[in-house]
């Protein structure tokens, strides 16, 4: 599926708010140079505590978000591929500016890493959409029936992306 135009960039900086799985999280710092991003709370809201020197925190958070989305997408893709009886040759993450995902005729799926910012049902829909292209390499009615057969919340996922997808492109653009 294609993306809408993005709004102004939102830096991954201390104090900023970033959605994680559709829920707003404040970015805080751990005060440590090493370590992993951790879930915490800051001023009454969920937070992501990011370690590292200030100049490395944005990249560290982005790398962590990519690791989270890769894990979630692998599960969703495997589930939909099993339901549809298809084989995925490879899966990759990209920093696409016009698409949430793509499927090549050779069975390779690519996804936008920012899917981790959307609610889980949206990520699941995009995974189902791309896997369904392994059955129907088009957007015919048969294709949409294939997506619906494996993803009952297809319409909710499509609708959410239409309404909010462009907002997600604002996150993490400043570092690369």
mmCIF file with all atom_site columns, C-alpha atoms in Angstrom:
data_model
loop_
_atom_site.group_PDB
_atom_site.id
_atom_site.type_symbol
_atom_site.label_atom_id
_atom_site.label_alt_id
_atom_site.label_comp_id
_atom_site.label_asym_id
_atom_site.label_entity_id
_atom_site.label_seq_id
_atom_site.pdbx_PDB_ins_code
_atom_site.Cartn_x
_atom_site.Cartn_y
_atom_site.Cartn_z
_atom_site.occupancy
_atom_site.B_iso_or_equiv
_atom_site.pdbx_formal_charge
_atom_site.auth_seq_id
_atom_site.auth_comp_id
_atom_site.auth_asym_id
_atom_site.auth_atom_id
_atom_site.pdbx_PDB_model_num
ATOM 1   C CA . UNK A 1 1   ? 0.000   0.000   0.000  1.00 0.00 ? 1   UNK A CA 1
ATOM 2   C CA . UNK A 1 2   ? 1.101   3.544   -0.731 1.00 0.00 ? 2   UNK A CA 1
ATOM 3   C CA . UNK A 1 3   ? 1.788   6.268   1.794  1.00 0.00 ? 3   UNK A CA 1
ATOM 4   C CA . UNK A 1 4   ? 0.297   9.722   2.030  1.00 0.00 ? 4   UNK A CA 1
ATOM 5   C CA . UNK A 1 5   ? 2.535   12.780  2.231  1.00 0.00 ? 5   UNK A CA 1
ATOM 6   C CA . UNK A 1 6   ? 4.416   13.172  5.488  1.00 0.00 ? 6   UNK A CA 1
ATOM 7   C CA . UNK A 1 7   ? 4.218   16.138  7.813  1.00 0.00 ? 7   UNK A CA 1
ATOM 8   C CA . UNK A 1 8   ? 7.295   17.892  9.220  1.00 0.00 ? 8   UNK A CA 1
ATOM 9   C CA . UNK A 1 9   ? 9.964   15.612  10.702 1.00 0.00 ? 9   UNK A CA 1
ATOM 10  C CA . UNK A 1 10  ? 9.714   14.656  14.377 1.00 0.00 ? 10  UNK A CA 1
ATOM 11  C CA . UNK A 1 11  ? 13.191  14.165  15.821 1.00 0.00 ? 11  UNK A CA 1
ATOM 12  C CA . UNK A 1 12  ? 13.919  11.170  18.022 1.00 0.00 ? 12  UNK A CA 1
ATOM 13  C CA . UNK A 1 13  ? 15.045  13.462  20.850 1.00 0.00 ? 13  UNK A CA 1
ATOM 14  C CA . UNK A 1 14  ? 14.545  13.436  24.615 1.00 0.00 ? 14  UNK A CA 1
ATOM 15  C CA . UNK A 1 15  ? 11.103  14.778  25.461 1.00 0.00 ? 15  UNK A CA 1
ATOM 16  C CA . UNK A 1 16  ? 9.568   14.055  22.052 1.00 0.00 ? 16  UNK A CA 1
ATOM 17  C CA . UNK A 1 17  ? 6.571   11.739  21.792 1.00 0.00 ? 17  UNK A CA 1
ATOM 18  C CA . UNK A 1 18  ? 6.660   8.816   19.387 1.00 0.00 ? 18  UNK A CA 1
ATOM 19  C CA . UNK A 1 19  ? 3.960   6.200   18.788 1.00 0.00 ? 19  UNK A CA 1
ATOM 20  C CA . UNK A 1 20  ? 4.987   2.612   19.496 1.00 0.00 ? 20  UNK A CA 1
ATOM 21  C CA . UNK A 1 21  ? 2.451   0.009   18.370 1.00 0.00 ? 21  UNK A CA 1
ATOM 22  C CA . UNK A 1 22  ? -0.034  2.867   18.110 1.00 0.00 ? 22  UNK A CA 1
ATOM 23  C CA . UNK A 1 23  ? 0.409   4.171   21.664 1.00 0.00 ? 23  UNK A CA 1
ATOM 24  C CA . UNK A 1 24  ? 2.218   7.458   22.423 1.00 0.00 ? 24  UNK A CA 1
ATOM 25  C CA . UNK A 1 25  ? 5.506   7.043   24.273 1.00 0.00 ? 25  UNK A CA 1
ATOM 26  C CA . UNK A 1 26  ? 7.743   9.850   25.513 1.00 0.00 ? 26  UNK A CA 1
ATOM 27  C CA . UNK A 1 27  ? 11.432  9.534   24.663 1.00 0.00 ? 27  UNK A CA 1
ATOM 28  C CA . UNK A 1 28  ? 13.596  9.728   27.771 1.00 0.00 ? 28  UNK A CA 1
ATOM 29  C CA . UNK A 1 29  ? 17.267  8.980   28.382 1.00 0.00 ? 29  UNK A CA 1
ATOM 30  C CA . UNK A 1 30  ? 18.765  6.359   30.673 1.00 0.00 ? 30  UNK A CA 1
ATOM 31  C CA . UNK A 1 31  ? 21.884  8.339   31.536 1.00 0.00 ? 31  UNK A CA 1
ATOM 32  C CA . UNK A 1 32  ? 23.960  5.297   30.564 1.00 0.00 ? 32  UNK A CA 1
ATOM 33  C CA . UNK A 1 33  ? 26.255  5.081   27.559 1.00 0.00 ? 33  UNK A CA 1
ATOM 34  C CA . UNK A 1 34  ? 25.541  1.384   26.928 1.00 0.00 ? 34  UNK A CA 1
ATOM 35  C CA . UNK A 1 35  ? 22.471  -0.776  27.116 1.00 0.00 ? 35  UNK A CA 1
ATOM 36  C CA . UNK A 1 36  ? 19.160  -1.396  25.405 1.00 0.00 ? 36  UNK A CA 1
ATOM 37  C CA . UNK A 1 37  ? 16.104  0.779   24.956 1.00 0.00 ? 37  UNK A CA 1
ATOM 38  C CA . UNK A 1 38  ? 13.783  0.110   27.903 1.00 0.00 ? 38  UNK A CA 1
ATOM 39  C CA . UNK A 1 39  ? 10.094  0.613   28.567 1.00 0.00 ? 39  UNK A CA 1
ATOM 40  C CA . UNK A 1 40  ? 9.422   2.953   31.472 1.00 0.00 ? 40  UNK A CA 1
ATOM 41  C CA . UNK A 1 41  ? 7.083   5.770   32.474 1.00 0.00 ? 41  UNK A CA 1
ATOM 42  C CA . UNK A 1 42  ? 7.601   9.516   32.339 1.00 0.00 ? 42  UNK A CA 1
ATOM 43  C CA . UNK A 1 43  ? 5.221   12.091  33.802 1.00 0.00 ? 43  UNK A CA 1
ATOM 44  C CA . UNK A 1 44  ? 2.308   9.684   33.759 1.00 0.00 ? 44  UNK A CA 1
ATOM 45  C CA . UNK A 1 45  ? 2.740   8.300   30.259 1.00 0.00 ? 45  UNK A CA 1
ATOM 46  C CA . UNK A 1 46  ? 4.556   5.299   28.765 1.00 0.00 ? 46  UNK A CA 1
ATOM 47  C CA . UNK A 1 47  ? 8.133   6.063   27.801 1.00 0.00 ? 47  UNK A CA 1
ATOM 48  C CA . UNK A 1 48  ? 11.067  4.615   25.898 1.00 0.00 ? 48  UNK A CA 1
ATOM 49  C CA . UNK A 1 49  ? 14.317  5.183   27.789 1.00 0.00 ? 49  UNK A CA 1
ATOM 50  C CA . UNK A 1 50  ? 17.207  5.390   25.338 1.00 0.00 ? 50  UNK A CA 1
ATOM 51  C CA . UNK A 1 51  ? 20.863  4.930   26.355 1.00 0.00 ? 51  UNK A CA 1
ATOM 52  C CA . UNK A 1 52  ? 23.889  6.398   24.627 1.00 0.00 ? 52  UNK A CA 1
ATOM 53  C CA . UNK A 1 53  ? 25.601  9.672   23.976 1.00 0.00 ? 53  UNK A CA 1
ATOM 54  C CA . UNK A 1 54  ? 23.222  12.398  22.730 1.00 0.00 ? 54  UNK A CA 1
ATOM 55  C CA . UNK A 1 55  ? 24.545  12.206  19.171 1.00 0.00 ? 55  UNK A CA 1
ATOM 56  C CA . UNK A 1 56  ? 23.821  8.446   19.015 1.00 0.00 ? 56  UNK A CA 1
ATOM 57  C CA . UNK A 1 57  ? 20.413  8.222   20.712 1.00 0.00 ? 57  UNK A CA 1
ATOM 58  C CA . UNK A 1 58  ? 18.278  8.812   17.608 1.00 0.00 ? 58  UNK A CA 1
ATOM 59  C CA . UNK A 1 59  ? 20.090  6.048   15.715 1.00 0.00 ? 59  UNK A CA 1
ATOM 60  C CA . UNK A 1 60  ? 19.919  3.754   18.731 1.00 0.00 ? 60  UNK A CA 1
ATOM 61  C CA . UNK A 1 61  ? 16.156  4.218   19.037 1.00 0.00 ? 61  UNK A CA 1
ATOM 62  C CA . UNK A 1 62  ? 15.649  3.769   15.304 1.00 0.00 ? 62  UNK A CA 1
ATOM 63  C CA . UNK A 1 63  ? 17.730  0.551   15.322 1.00 0.00 ? 63  UNK A CA 1
ATOM 64  C CA . UNK A 1 64  ? 15.723  -0.753  18.276 1.00 0.00 ? 64  UNK A CA 1
ATOM 65  C CA . UNK A 1 65  ? 12.425  0.060   16.536 1.00 0.00 ? 65  UNK A CA 1
ATOM 66  C CA . UNK A 1 66  ? 13.638  -1.781  13.431 1.00 0.00 ? 66  UNK A CA 1
ATOM 67  C CA . UNK A 1 67  ? 14.489  -4.855  15.507 1.00 0.00 ? 67  UNK A CA 1
ATOM 68  C CA . UNK A 1 68  ? 10.996  -4.777  17.066 1.00 0.00 ? 68  UNK A CA 1
ATOM 69  C CA . UNK A 1 69  ? 9.203   -4.456  13.737 1.00 0.00 ? 69  UNK A CA 1
ATOM 70  C CA . UNK A 1 70  ? 11.306  -7.182  12.147 1.00 0.00 ? 70  UNK A CA 1
ATOM 71  C CA . UNK A 1 71  ? 10.324  -9.614  14.904 1.00 0.00 ? 71  UNK A CA 1
ATOM 72  C CA . UNK A 1 72  ? 6.624   -8.690  14.603 1.00 0.00 ? 72  UNK A CA 1
ATOM 73  C CA . UNK A 1 73  ? 6.619   -8.839  10.808 1.00 0.00 ? 73  UNK A CA 1
ATOM 74  C CA . UNK A 1 74  ? 8.338   -12.238 10.714 1.00 0.00 ? 74  UNK A CA 1
ATOM 75  C CA . UNK A 1 75  ? 5.556   -13.664 12.888 1.00 0.00 ? 75  UNK A CA 1
ATOM 76  C CA . UNK A 1 76  ? 2.765   -12.018 10.889 1.00 0.00 ? 76  UNK A CA 1
ATOM 77  C CA . UNK A 1 77  ? 4.251   -12.959 7.517  1.00 0.00 ? 77  UNK A CA 1
ATOM 78  C CA . UNK A 1 78  ? 4.765   -16.588 8.612  1.00 0.00 ? 78  UNK A CA 1
ATOM 79  C CA . UNK A 1 79  ? 1.172   -16.800 9.872  1.00 0.00 ? 79  UNK A CA 1
ATOM 80  C CA . UNK A 1 80  ? -0.342  -15.372 6.669  1.00 0.00 ? 80  UNK A CA 1
ATOM 81  C CA . UNK A 1 81  ? 1.962   -17.417 4.401  1.00 0.00 ? 81  UNK A CA 1
ATOM 82  C CA . UNK A 1 82  ? 0.906   -20.609 6.212  1.00 0.00 ? 82  UNK A CA 1
ATOM 83  C CA . UNK A 1 83  ? -2.791  -19.697 5.919  1.00 0.00 ? 83  UNK A CA 1
ATOM 84  C CA . UNK A 1 84  ? -2.447  -18.959 2.199  1.00 0.00 ? 84  UNK A CA 1
ATOM 85  C CA . UNK A 1 85  ? -0.089  -21.866 1.426  1.00 0.00 ? 85  UNK A CA 1
ATOM 86  C CA . UNK A 1 86  ? 2.687   -19.733 -0.051 1.00 0.00 ? 86  UNK A CA 1
ATOM 87  C CA . UNK A 1 87  ? 6.422   -19.432 0.512  1.00 0.00 ? 87  UNK A CA 1
ATOM 88  C CA . UNK A 1 88  ? 8.177   -16.154 1.190  1.00 0.00 ? 88  UNK A CA 1
ATOM 89  C CA . UNK A 1 89  ? 11.707  -16.181 -0.241 1.00 0.00 ? 89  UNK A CA 1
ATOM 90  C CA . UNK A 1 90  ? 13.045  -13.237 1.760  1.00 0.00 ? 90  UNK A CA 1
ATOM 91  C CA . UNK A 1 91  ? 11.899  -10.300 3.838  1.00 0.00 ? 91  UNK A CA 1
ATOM 92  C CA . UNK A 1 92  ? 13.603  -6.944  4.326  1.00 0.00 ? 92  UNK A CA 1
ATOM 93  C CA . UNK A 1 93  ? 13.024  -3.619  6.007  1.00 0.00 ? 93  UNK A CA 1
ATOM 94  C CA . UNK A 1 94  ? 13.324  -0.378  4.121  1.00 0.00 ? 94  UNK A CA 1
ATOM 95  C CA . UNK A 1 95  ? 13.001  3.319   4.667  1.00 0.00 ? 95  UNK A CA 1
ATOM 96  C CA . UNK A 1 96  ? 10.476  3.647   1.848  1.00 0.00 ? 96  UNK A CA 1
ATOM 97  C CA . UNK A 1 97  ? 8.948   7.054   1.312  1.00 0.00 ? 97  UNK A CA 1
ATOM 98  C CA . UNK A 1 98  ? 5.973   6.025   -0.827 1.00 0.00 ? 98  UNK A CA 1
ATOM 99  C CA . UNK A 1 99  ? 5.025   2.508   0.296  1.00 0.00 ? 99  UNK A CA 1
ATOM 100 C CA . UNK A 1 100 ? 4.259   0.521   3.416  1.00 0.00 ? 100 UNK A CA 1
ATOM 101 C CA . UNK A 1 101 ? 5.323   -2.663  1.723  1.00 0.00 ? 101 UNK A CA 1
ATOM 102 C CA . UNK A 1 102 ? 6.057   -4.337  -1.563 1.00 0.00 ? 102 UNK A CA 1
ATOM 103 C CA . UNK A 1 103 ? 6.225   -7.814  -3.033 1.00 0.00 ? 103 UNK A CA 1
ATOM 104 C CA . UNK A 1 104 ? 8.458   -8.821  -5.917 1.00 0.00 ? 104 UNK A CA 1
ATOM 105 C CA . UNK A 1 105 ? 7.554   -11.468 -8.462 1.00 0.00 ? 105 UNK A CA 1
ATOM 106 C CA . UNK A 1 106 ? 10.400  -13.556 -7.007 1.00 0.00 ? 106 UNK A CA 1
ATOM 107 C CA . UNK A 1 107 ? 8.684   -13.792 -3.614 1.00 0.00 ? 107 UNK A CA 1
ATOM 108 C CA . UNK A 1 108 ? 10.662  -11.123 -1.770 1.00 0.00 ? 108 UNK A CA 1
ATOM 109 C CA . UNK A 1 109 ? 8.737   -8.894  0.610  1.00 0.00 ? 109 UNK A CA 1
ATOM 110 C CA . UNK A 1 110 ? 9.877   -5.455  1.761  1.00 0.00 ? 110 UNK A CA 1
ATOM 111 C CA . UNK A 1 111 ? 8.296   -3.430  4.531  1.00 0.00 ? 111 UNK A CA 1
ATOM 112 C CA . UNK A 1 112 ? 8.598   0.079   5.871  1.00 0.00 ? 112 UNK A CA 1
ATOM 113 C CA . UNK A 1 113 ? 10.183  -0.035  9.346  1.00 0.00 ? 113 UNK A CA 1
ATOM 114 C CA . UNK A 1 114 ? 7.736   2.627   10.582 1.00 0.00 ? 114 UNK A CA 1
ATOM 115 C CA . UNK A 1 115 ? 4.977   -0.018  10.736 1.00 0.00 ? 115 UNK A CA 1
ATOM 116 C CA . UNK A 1 116 ? 6.044   -0.537  14.366 1.00 0.00 ? 116 UNK A CA 1
ATOM 117 C CA . UNK A 1 117 ? 4.630   2.929   15.065 1.00 0.00 ? 117 UNK A CA 1
ATOM 118 C CA . UNK A 1 118 ? 1.131   1.867   13.940 1.00 0.00 ? 118 UNK A CA 1
ATOM 119 C CA . UNK A 1 119 ? -1.341  -0.221  15.948 1.00 0.00 ? 119 UNK A CA 1
ATOM 120 C CA . UNK A 1 120 ? -0.714  -3.997  15.664 1.00 0.00 ? 120 UNK A CA 1
ATOM 121 C CA . UNK A 1 121 ? -3.775  -4.607  13.467 1.00 0.00 ? 121 UNK A CA 1
ATOM 122 C CA . UNK A 1 122 ? -2.290  -2.219  10.876 1.00 0.00 ? 122 UNK A CA 1
ATOM 123 C CA . UNK A 1 123 ? 1.037   -4.076  10.755 1.00 0.00 ? 123 UNK A CA 1
ATOM 124 C CA . UNK A 1 124 ? -0.913  -7.331  10.446 1.00 0.00 ? 124 UNK A CA 1
ATOM 125 C CA . UNK A 1 125 ? -2.940  -5.949  7.533  1.00 0.00 ? 125 UNK A CA 1
ATOM 126 C CA . UNK A 1 126 ? 0.166   -4.780  5.630  1.00 0.00 ? 126 UNK A CA 1
ATOM 127 C CA . UNK A 1 127 ? 1.822   -8.179  6.189  1.00 0.00 ? 127 UNK A CA 1
ATOM 128 C CA . UNK A 1 128 ? -1.326  -9.944  4.916  1.00 0.00 ? 128 UNK A CA 1
ATOM 129 C CA . UNK A 1 129 ? -1.533  -7.573  1.929  1.00 0.00 ? 129 UNK A CA 1
ATOM 130 C CA . UNK A 1 130 ? 2.019   -8.292  0.791  1.00 0.00 ? 130 UNK A CA 1
ATOM 131 C CA . UNK A 1 131 ? 1.772   -12.058 1.387  1.00 0.00 ? 131 UNK A CA 1
ATOM 132 C CA . UNK A 1 132 ? -1.490  -12.089 -0.607 1.00 0.00 ? 132 UNK A CA 1
ATOM 133 C CA . UNK A 1 133 ? 0.461   -10.750 -3.584 1.00 0.00 ? 133 UNK A CA 1
ATOM 134 C CA . UNK A 1 134 ? 2.204   -14.138 -3.684 1.00 0.00 ? 134 UNK A CA 1
ATOM 135 C CA . UNK A 1 135 ? -1.228  -15.549 -4.617 1.00 0.00 ? 135 UNK A CA 1
ATOM 136 C CA . UNK A 1 136 ? -2.443  -12.641 -6.788 1.00 0.00 ? 136 UNK A CA 1
ATOM 137 C CA . UNK A 1 137 ? 0.192   -10.223 -8.129 1.00 0.00 ? 137 UNK A CA 1
ATOM 138 C CA . UNK A 1 138 ? -2.396  -7.483  -8.699 1.00 0.00 ? 138 UNK A CA 1
ATOM 139 C CA . UNK A 1 139 ? -5.160  -5.589  -6.907 1.00 0.00 ? 139 UNK A CA 1
ATOM 140 C CA . UNK A 1 140 ? -8.101  -7.455  -8.455 1.00 0.00 ? 140 UNK A CA 1
ATOM 141 C CA . UNK A 1 141 ? -11.205 -8.438  -6.510 1.00 0.00 ? 141 UNK A CA 1
ATOM 142 C CA . UNK A 1 142 ? -9.659  -11.916 -6.179 1.00 0.00 ? 142 UNK A CA 1
ATOM 143 C CA . UNK A 1 143 ? -6.632  -10.316 -4.527 1.00 0.00 ? 143 UNK A CA 1
ATOM 144 C CA . UNK A 1 144 ? -8.796  -8.425  -1.998 1.00 0.00 ? 144 UNK A CA 1
ATOM 145 C CA . UNK A 1 145 ? -10.721 -11.613 -1.238 1.00 0.00 ? 145 UNK A CA 1
ATOM 146 C CA . UNK A 1 146 ? -7.399  -13.344 -0.570 1.00 0.00 ? 146 UNK A CA 1
ATOM 147 C CA . UNK A 1 147 ? -6.369  -10.583 1.846  1.00 0.00 ? 147 UNK A CA 1
ATOM 148 C CA . UNK A 1 148 ? -9.784  -10.732 3.567  1.00 0.00 ? 148 UNK A CA 1
ATOM 149 C CA . UNK A 1 149 ? -9.521  -14.516 3.923  1.00 0.00 ? 149 UNK A CA 1
ATOM 150 C CA . UNK A 1 150 ? -6.343  -14.262 6.000  1.00 0.00 ? 150 UNK A CA 1
ATOM 151 C CA . UNK A 1 151 ? -6.890  -10.869 7.657  1.00 0.00 ? 151 UNK A CA 1
ATOM 152 C CA . UNK A 1 152 ? -10.393 -10.322 9.041  1.00 0.00 ? 152 UNK A CA 1
ATOM 153 C CA . UNK A 1 153 ? -9.492  -6.743  10.131 1.00 0.00 ? 153 UNK A CA 1
ATOM 154 C CA . UNK A 1 154 ? -8.377  -5.776  6.631  1.00 0.00 ? 154 UNK A CA 1
ATOM 155 C CA . UNK A 1 155 ? -10.794 -2.842  6.330  1.00 0.00 ? 155 UNK A CA 1
ATOM 156 C CA . UNK A 1 156 ? -9.761  -1.454  9.732  1.00 0.00 ? 156 UNK A CA 1
ATOM 157 C CA . UNK A 1 157 ? -6.088  -1.619  8.727  1.00 0.00 ? 157 UNK A CA 1
ATOM 158 C CA . UNK A 1 158 ? -6.694  0.039   5.374  1.00 0.00 ? 158 UNK A CA 1
ATOM 159 C CA . UNK A 1 159 ? -8.832  2.729   6.952  1.00 0.00 ? 159 UNK A CA 1
ATOM 160 C CA . UNK A 1 160 ? -6.283  3.489   9.663  1.00 0.00 ? 160 UNK A CA 1
ATOM 161 C CA . UNK A 1 161 ? -3.510  3.850   7.080  1.00 0.00 ? 161 UNK A CA 1
ATOM 162 C CA . UNK A 1 162 ? -5.612  6.187   4.961  1.00 0.00 ? 162 UNK A CA 1
ATOM 163 C CA . UNK A 1 163 ? -6.423  8.361   7.965  1.00 0.00 ? 163 UNK A CA 1
ATOM 164 C CA . UNK A 1 164 ? -3.100  8.309   9.833  1.00 0.00 ? 164 UNK A CA 1
ATOM 165 C CA . UNK A 1 165 ? -0.385  6.692   7.722  1.00 0.00 ? 165 UNK A CA 1
ATOM 166 C CA . UNK A 1 166 ? 1.168   9.912   6.493  1.00 0.00 ? 166 UNK A CA 1
ATOM 167 C CA . UNK A 1 167 ? 1.717   11.057  10.071 1.00 0.00 ? 167 UNK A CA 1
ATOM 168 C CA . UNK A 1 168 ? 4.075   8.135   10.708 1.00 0.00 ? 168 UNK A CA 1
ATOM 169 C CA . UNK A 1 169 ? 6.470   9.203   7.968  1.00 0.00 ? 169 UNK A CA 1
ATOM 170 C CA . UNK A 1 170 ? 7.431   12.230  10.071 1.00 0.00 ? 170 UNK A CA 1
ATOM 171 C CA . UNK A 1 171 ? 9.258   10.046  12.592 1.00 0.00 ? 171 UNK A CA 1
ATOM 172 C CA . UNK A 1 172 ? 12.922  9.199   12.351 1.00 0.00 ? 172 UNK A CA 1
ATOM 173 C CA . UNK A 1 173 ? 13.628  11.086  9.137  1.00 0.00 ? 173 UNK A CA 1
ATOM 174 C CA . UNK A 1 174 ? 16.281  13.361  10.603 1.00 0.00 ? 174 UNK A CA 1
ATOM 175 C CA . UNK A 1 175 ? 18.871  10.629  11.016 1.00 0.00 ? 175 UNK A CA 1
ATOM 176 C CA . UNK A 1 176 ? 18.945  9.110   7.668  1.00 0.00 ? 176 UNK A CA 1
#
